[in-house]
Coordinates of C-alpha atoms in Angstrom, one line a residue:
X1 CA 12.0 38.7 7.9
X2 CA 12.9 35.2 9.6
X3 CA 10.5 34.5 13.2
X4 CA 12.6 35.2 15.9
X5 CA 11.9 32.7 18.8
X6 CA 10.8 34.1 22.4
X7 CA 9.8 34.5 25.9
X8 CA 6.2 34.3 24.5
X9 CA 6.3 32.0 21.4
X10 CA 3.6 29.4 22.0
X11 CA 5.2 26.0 21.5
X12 CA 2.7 23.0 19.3
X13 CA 4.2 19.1 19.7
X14 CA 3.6 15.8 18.2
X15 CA 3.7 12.6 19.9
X16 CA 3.7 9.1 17.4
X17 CA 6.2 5.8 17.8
X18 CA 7.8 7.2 14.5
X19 CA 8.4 11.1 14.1
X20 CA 8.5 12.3 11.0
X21 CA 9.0 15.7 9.6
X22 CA 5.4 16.2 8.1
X23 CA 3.8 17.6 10.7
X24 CA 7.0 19.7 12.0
X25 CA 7.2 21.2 8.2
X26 CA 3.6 22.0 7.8
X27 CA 2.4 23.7 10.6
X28 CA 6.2 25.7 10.5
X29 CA 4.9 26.5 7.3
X30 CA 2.0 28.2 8.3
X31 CA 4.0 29.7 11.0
X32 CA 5.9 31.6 8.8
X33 CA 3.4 32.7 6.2
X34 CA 0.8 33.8 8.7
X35 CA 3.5 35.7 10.9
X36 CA 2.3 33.5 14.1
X37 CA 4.5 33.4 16.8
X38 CA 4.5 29.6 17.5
X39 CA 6.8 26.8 16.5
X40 CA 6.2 23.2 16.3
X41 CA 8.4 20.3 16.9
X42 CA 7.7 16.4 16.7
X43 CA 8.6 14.1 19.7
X44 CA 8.7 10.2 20.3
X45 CA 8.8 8.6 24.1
X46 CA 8.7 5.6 25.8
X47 CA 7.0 7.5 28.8
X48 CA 3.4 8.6 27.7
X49 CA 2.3 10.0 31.0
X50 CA 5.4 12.0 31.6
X51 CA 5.3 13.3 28.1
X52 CA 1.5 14.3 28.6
X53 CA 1.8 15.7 32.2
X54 CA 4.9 18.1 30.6
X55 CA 2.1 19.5 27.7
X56 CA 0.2 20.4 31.1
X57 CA 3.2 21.7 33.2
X58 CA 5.2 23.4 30.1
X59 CA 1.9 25.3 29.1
X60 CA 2.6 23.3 25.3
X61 CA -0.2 24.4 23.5
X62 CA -1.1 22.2 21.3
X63 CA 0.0 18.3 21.2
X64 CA -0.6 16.2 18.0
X65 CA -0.7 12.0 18.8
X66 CA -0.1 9.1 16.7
X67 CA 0.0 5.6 17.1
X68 CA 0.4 4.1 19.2
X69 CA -0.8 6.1 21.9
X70 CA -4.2 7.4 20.3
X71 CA -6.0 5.2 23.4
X72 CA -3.9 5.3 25.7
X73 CA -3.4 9.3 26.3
X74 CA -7.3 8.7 27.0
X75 CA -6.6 8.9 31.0
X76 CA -4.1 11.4 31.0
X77 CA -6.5 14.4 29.6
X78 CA -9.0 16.0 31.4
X79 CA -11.7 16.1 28.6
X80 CA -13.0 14.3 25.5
X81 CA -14.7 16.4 22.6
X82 CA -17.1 14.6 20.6
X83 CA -15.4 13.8 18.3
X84 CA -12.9 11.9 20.2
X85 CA -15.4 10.0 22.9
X86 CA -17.2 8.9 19.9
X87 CA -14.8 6.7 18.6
X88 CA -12.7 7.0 22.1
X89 CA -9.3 7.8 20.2
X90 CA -7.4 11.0 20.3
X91 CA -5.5 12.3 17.5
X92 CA -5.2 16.4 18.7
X93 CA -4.8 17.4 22.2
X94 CA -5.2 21.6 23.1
X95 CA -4.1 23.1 26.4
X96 CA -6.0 25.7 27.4
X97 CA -4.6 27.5 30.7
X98 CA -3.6 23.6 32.0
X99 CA -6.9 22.4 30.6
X100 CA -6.1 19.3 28.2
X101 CA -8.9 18.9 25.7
X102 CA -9.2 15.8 23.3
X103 CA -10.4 15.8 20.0
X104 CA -10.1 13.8 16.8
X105 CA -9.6 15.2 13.2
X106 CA -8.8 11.8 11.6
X107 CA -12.4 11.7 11.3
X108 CA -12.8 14.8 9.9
X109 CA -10.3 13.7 7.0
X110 CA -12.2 10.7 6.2
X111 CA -15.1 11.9 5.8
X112 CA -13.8 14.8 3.9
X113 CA -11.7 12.3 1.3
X114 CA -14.8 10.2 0.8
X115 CA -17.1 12.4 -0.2
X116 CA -14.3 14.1 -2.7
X117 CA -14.1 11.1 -4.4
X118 CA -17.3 10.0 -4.2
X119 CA -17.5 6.6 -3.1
X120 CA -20.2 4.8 -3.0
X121 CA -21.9 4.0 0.4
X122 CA -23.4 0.7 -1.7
X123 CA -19.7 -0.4 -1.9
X124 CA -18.5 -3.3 0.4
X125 CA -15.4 -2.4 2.2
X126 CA -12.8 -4.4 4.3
X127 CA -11.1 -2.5 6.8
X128 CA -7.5 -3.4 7.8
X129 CA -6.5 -2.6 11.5
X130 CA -8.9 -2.4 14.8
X131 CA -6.9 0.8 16.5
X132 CA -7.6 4.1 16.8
X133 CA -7.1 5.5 12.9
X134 CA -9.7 2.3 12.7
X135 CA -12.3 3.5 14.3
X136 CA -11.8 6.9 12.7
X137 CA -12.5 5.3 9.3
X138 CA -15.3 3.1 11.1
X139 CA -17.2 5.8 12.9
X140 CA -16.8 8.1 9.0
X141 CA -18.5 4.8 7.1
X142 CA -20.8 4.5 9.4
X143 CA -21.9 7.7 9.5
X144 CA -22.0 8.2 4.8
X145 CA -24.1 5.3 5.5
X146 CA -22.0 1.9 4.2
X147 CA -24.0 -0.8 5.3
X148 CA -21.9 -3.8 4.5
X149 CA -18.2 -4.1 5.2
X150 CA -15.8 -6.4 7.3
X151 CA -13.7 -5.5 10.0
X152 CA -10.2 -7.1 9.3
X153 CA -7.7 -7.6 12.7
X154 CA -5.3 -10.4 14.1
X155 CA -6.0 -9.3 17.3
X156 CA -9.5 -10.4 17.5
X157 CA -10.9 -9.0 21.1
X158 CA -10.0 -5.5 19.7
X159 CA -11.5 -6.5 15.8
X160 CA -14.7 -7.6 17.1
X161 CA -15.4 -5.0 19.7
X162 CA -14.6 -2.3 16.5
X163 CA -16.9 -4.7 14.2
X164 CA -20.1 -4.2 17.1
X165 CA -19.7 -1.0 17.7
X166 CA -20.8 -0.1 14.2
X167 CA -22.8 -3.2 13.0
X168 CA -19.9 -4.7 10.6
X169 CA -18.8 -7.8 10.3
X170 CA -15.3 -9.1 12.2
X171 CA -12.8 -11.5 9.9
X172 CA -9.5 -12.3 11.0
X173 CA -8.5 -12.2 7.3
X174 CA -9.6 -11.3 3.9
X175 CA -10.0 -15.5 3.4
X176 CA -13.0 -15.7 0.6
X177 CA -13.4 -11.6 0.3
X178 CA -13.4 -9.7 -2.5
X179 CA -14.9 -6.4 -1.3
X180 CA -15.1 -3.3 -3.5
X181 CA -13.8 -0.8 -1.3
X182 CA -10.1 -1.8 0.3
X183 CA -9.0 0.6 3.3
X184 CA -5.8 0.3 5.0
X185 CA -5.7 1.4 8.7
X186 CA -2.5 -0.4 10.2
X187 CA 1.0 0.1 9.8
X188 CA 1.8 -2.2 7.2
X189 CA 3.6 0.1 4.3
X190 CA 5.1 2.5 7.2
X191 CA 8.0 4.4 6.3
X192 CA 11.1 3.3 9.0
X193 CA 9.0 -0.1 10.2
X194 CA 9.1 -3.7 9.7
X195 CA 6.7 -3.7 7.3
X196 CA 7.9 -0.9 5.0
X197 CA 7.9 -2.8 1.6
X198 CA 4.8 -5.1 2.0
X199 CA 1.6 -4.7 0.2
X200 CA -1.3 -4.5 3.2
X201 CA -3.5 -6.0 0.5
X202 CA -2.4 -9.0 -1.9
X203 CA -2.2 -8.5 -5.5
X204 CA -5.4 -10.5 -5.9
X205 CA -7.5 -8.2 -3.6
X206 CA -6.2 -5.0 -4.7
X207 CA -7.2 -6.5 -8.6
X208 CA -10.5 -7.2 -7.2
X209 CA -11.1 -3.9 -6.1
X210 CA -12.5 -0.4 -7.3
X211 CA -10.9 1.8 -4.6
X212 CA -7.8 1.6 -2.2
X213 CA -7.5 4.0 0.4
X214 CA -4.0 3.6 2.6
X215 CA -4.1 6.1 5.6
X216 CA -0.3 5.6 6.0
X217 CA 1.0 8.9 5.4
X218 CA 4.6 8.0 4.9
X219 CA 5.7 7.3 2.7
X220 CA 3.2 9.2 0.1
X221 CA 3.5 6.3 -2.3
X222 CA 3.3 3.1 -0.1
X223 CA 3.7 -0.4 -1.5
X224 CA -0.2 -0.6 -1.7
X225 CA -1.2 3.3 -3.3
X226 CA 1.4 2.2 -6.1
X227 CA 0.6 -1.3 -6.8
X228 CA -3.1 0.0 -6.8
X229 CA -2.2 3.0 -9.1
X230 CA -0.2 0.3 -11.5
X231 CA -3.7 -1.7 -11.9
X232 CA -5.4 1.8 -12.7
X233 CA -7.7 1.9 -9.5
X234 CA -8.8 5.2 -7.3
X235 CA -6.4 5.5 -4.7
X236 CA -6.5 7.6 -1.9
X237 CA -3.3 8.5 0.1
X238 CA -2.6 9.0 3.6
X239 CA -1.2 11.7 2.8
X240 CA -4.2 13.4 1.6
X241 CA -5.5 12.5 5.1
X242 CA -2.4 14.0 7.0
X243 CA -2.8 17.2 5.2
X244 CA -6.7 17.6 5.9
X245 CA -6.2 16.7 9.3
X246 CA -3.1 18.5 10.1
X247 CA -5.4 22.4 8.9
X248 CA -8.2 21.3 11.4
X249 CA -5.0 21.3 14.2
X250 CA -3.7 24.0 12.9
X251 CA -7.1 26.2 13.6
X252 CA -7.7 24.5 16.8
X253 CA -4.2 25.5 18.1
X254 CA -4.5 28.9 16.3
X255 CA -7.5 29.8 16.2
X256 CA -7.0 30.7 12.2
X257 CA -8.4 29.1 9.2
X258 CA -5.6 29.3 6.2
X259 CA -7.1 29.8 3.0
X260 CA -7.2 27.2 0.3
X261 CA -4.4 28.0 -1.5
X262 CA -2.3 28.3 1.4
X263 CA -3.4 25.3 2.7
X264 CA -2.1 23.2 -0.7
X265 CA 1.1 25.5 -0.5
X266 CA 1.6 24.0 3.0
X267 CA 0.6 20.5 2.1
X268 CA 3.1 20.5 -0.8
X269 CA 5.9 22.1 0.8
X270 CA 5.5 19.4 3.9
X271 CA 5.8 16.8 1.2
X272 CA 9.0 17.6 0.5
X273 CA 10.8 15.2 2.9

């Protein structure tokens, strides 16, 4: 029997530059299959602080963010988890009663992925991008113990305060790098964006290399997870990422765990684009 919407569904949001229907599909997903009386629906705006202060007013229960606001919603919520002051980005937001509380499951995701594929914390790495999906993968590497890696950014006050705050190294290119371990953190790849059809990694580095992680999540085959896959490297997708990080909302919203299966049901399903 098809969810009927009410007085008393609880309503779950995103927030990125660039909707897509991932988010909307998955957690509608789990919706259904868990007979939960909530419904999800992803936003865009050019008005962060009216969009957050309507999560607060509208009693929205749960708000996921995306670039580019990861930062700047900092100011707008009344408390940081952990796991969000940490690396002071914000992927999840939960209102509780008119409390907004800030957490981050990007990190959560990364860690997960890395240790399922077992990389190496004796690998080099170079990490593309200085934002907040950035310092998710730079607070996760830090913490499985890589020692050596570069931080890669063209906006260098933002690269090198990311490169201090975990003892790496700042480069504002890969010039002279061939680093086992490539990770892909900015946009470059992005379904709908300029970039769309460029490799965030040249030919060269991605030959060079042993893994290639892209945290885009759409498309699920970016230029740089099939190039990679082509030259018979490990990839790991953003998509992969999405998913894992996506469940950890879902529970916070919720409150409920879905099982494994249900979870790759879900993931699947919100592939399907």
């Amino acid at each position: 029997m098809t969810r009927m919407i009410n007085k008393d569904t609880k309503i779950c949001m995103s927030l990125a530059a660039r909707p897509t229907n991932f988010g909307t599909r998955f957690h509608n997903y789990l919706y259904d299959a868990l007979e939960l009386d909530y419904l999800y629906k992803a936003f865009t705006t050019h008005d962060l602080a009216a969009a957050i202060a309507g999560v607060k007013a509208l009693g929205i229960r749960g708000c996921a963010i995306s670039m580019p606001f990861k930062q700047a919603c900092i100011p707008l919520i009344d408390e940081l988890d952990e796991s969000a002051r940490v690396i002071n980005a914000v992927n999840t937001i939960v209102n509780t009663e008119g409390y907004l509380k800030g957490y981050n499951t990007d990190y959560i995701a990364i860690t997960t992925l890395l240790k399922k594929y077992q990389v190496s914390s004796d690998l080099t790495f170079a990490l593309k991008g200085s934002g907040g999906m950035a310092k998710a993968v730079a607070c996760a590497l830090k913490n499985l113990g890589f020692k050596q890696g570069y931080i890669i950014a063209r906006d260098e006050e933002s690269g090198k305060e990311l490169s201090e705050a975990y003892q790496y190294e700042y480069r504002p290119s890969m010039a002279g790098l061939a680093p086992a371990l490539l990770i892909n953190a900015t946009p470059v790849g992005m379904s709908g964006g300029p970039d769309a059809d460029t490799l965030s990694f040249s030919a060269d580095e991605v030959g060079t290399a042993e893994i290639v992680f892209d945290v885009v999540a759409l498309p699920e085959q970016t230029p740089l997870i099939r190039y990679a896959q082509e030259k018979q490297k490990t990839v790991i997708s953003g998509a992969e990422v999405f998913a894992i990080q996506a469940v950890e909302q879902f529970n916070l919203y919720t409150g409920v765990r879905p099982s494994d299966e249900l979870f790759k049901k879900a993931a699947a399903y919100a592939r399907q684009i």
